[in-house]
Structure formats: structure tokens, C-alpha cells
Short mmCIF file of C-alpha atoms in Angstrom, two decimals:
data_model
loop_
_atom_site.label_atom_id
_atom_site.label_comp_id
_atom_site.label_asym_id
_atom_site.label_seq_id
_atom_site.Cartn_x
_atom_site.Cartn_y
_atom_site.Cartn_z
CA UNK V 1 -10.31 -37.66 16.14
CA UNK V 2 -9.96 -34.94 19.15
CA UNK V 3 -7.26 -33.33 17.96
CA UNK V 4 -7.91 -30.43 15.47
CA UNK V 5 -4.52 -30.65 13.55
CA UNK V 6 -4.39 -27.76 10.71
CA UNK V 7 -2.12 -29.44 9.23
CA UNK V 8 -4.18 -32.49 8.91
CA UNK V 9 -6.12 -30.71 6.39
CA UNK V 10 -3.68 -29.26 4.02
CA UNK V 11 -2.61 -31.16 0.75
CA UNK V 12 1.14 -32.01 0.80
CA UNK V 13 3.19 -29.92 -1.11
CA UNK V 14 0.13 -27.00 -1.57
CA UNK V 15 1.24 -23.40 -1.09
CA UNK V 16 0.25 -21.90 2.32
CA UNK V 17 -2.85 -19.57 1.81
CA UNK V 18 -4.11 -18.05 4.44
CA UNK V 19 -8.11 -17.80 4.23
CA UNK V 20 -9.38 -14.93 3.45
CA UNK V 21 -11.24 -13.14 5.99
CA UNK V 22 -14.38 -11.68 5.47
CA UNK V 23 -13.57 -8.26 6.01
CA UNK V 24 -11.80 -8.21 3.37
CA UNK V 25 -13.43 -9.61 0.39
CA UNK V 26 -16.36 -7.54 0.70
CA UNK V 27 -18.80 -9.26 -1.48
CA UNK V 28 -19.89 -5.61 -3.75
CA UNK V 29 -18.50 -1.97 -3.90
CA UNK V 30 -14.68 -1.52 -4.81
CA UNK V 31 -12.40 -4.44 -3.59
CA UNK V 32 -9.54 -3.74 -0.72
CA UNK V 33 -6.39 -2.20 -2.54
CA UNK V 34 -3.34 -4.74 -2.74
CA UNK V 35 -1.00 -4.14 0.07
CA UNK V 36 1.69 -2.59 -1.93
CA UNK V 37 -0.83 0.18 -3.41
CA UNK V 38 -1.51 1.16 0.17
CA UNK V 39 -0.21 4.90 1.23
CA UNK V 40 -0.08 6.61 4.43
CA UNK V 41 -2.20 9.54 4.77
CA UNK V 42 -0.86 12.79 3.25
CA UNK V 43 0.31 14.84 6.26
CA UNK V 44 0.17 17.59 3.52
CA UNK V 45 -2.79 19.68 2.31
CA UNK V 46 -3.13 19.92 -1.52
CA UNK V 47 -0.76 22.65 -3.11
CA UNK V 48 1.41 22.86 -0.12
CA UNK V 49 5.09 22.38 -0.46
CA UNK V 50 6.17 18.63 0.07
CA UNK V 51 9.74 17.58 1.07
CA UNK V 52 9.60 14.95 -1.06
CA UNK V 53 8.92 16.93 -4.46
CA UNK V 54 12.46 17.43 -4.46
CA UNK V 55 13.20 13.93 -5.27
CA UNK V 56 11.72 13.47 -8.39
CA UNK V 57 11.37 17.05 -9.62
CA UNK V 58 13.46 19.56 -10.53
CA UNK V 59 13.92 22.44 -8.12
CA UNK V 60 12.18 25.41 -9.48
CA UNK V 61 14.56 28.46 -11.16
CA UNK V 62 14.94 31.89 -9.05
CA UNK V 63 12.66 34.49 -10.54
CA UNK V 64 15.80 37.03 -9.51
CA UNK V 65 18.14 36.58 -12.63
CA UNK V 66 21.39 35.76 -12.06
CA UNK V 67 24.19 37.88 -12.06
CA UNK V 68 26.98 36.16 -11.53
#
């Protein structure tokens, strides 16, 4: 009985769930985003170029035409 075992109190073959702690479950106002939807702060103002626009948008065309 002077032991405090975790383990003693976990039902075999249960899943291990961490409890949750009580910073984040706040108990009104908008709950804590799941990890995966977390995003580092934008090192980027708004309407600034971004190096990563590239990726996943086509680069813009030349306003000089072309004559080649």
C-alpha cells in the first residue's frame, strides 16, 4: 500500500491517455486548436511577398510582352 504504482491503476489492455491538464481544457471561450492545426507565427506582414507562394501558385506573367 506505499507504493504509488501508475500502473496499478490502469485497466489491462486500455489505451494510454494521458490526463488532460487543466490548461488546456479551458472550461468556456474557444477550445485549444488540435496540434496539427497549429502554425508558426507569420514572419510576414499581410500583402508582402512570401517564398512560399511559389509553391502552390503560379508565378505571375511579365507585364513587358515578350518578344522573343
Amino acid at each position: 500500500m506505499g507504493t504509488t504504482d501508475p500502473d496499478k491503476t490502469r485497466i489491462p489492455g486500455a489505451p494510454d491517455i494521458p490526463a488532460p491538464s487543466p490548461s488546456s481544457t479551458p472550461s468556456h471561450g474557444t477550445p485549444p486548436a488540435a496540434p496539427h492545426t497549429v502554425t508558426p507565427a507569420d514572419p510576414y506582414p499581410p500583402g508582402s511577398p512570401r517564398p512560399d507562394e511559389s509553391l502552390d501558385a503560379p508565378a505571375p506573367r511579365p507585364a513587358v510582352p515578350d518578344d522573343s
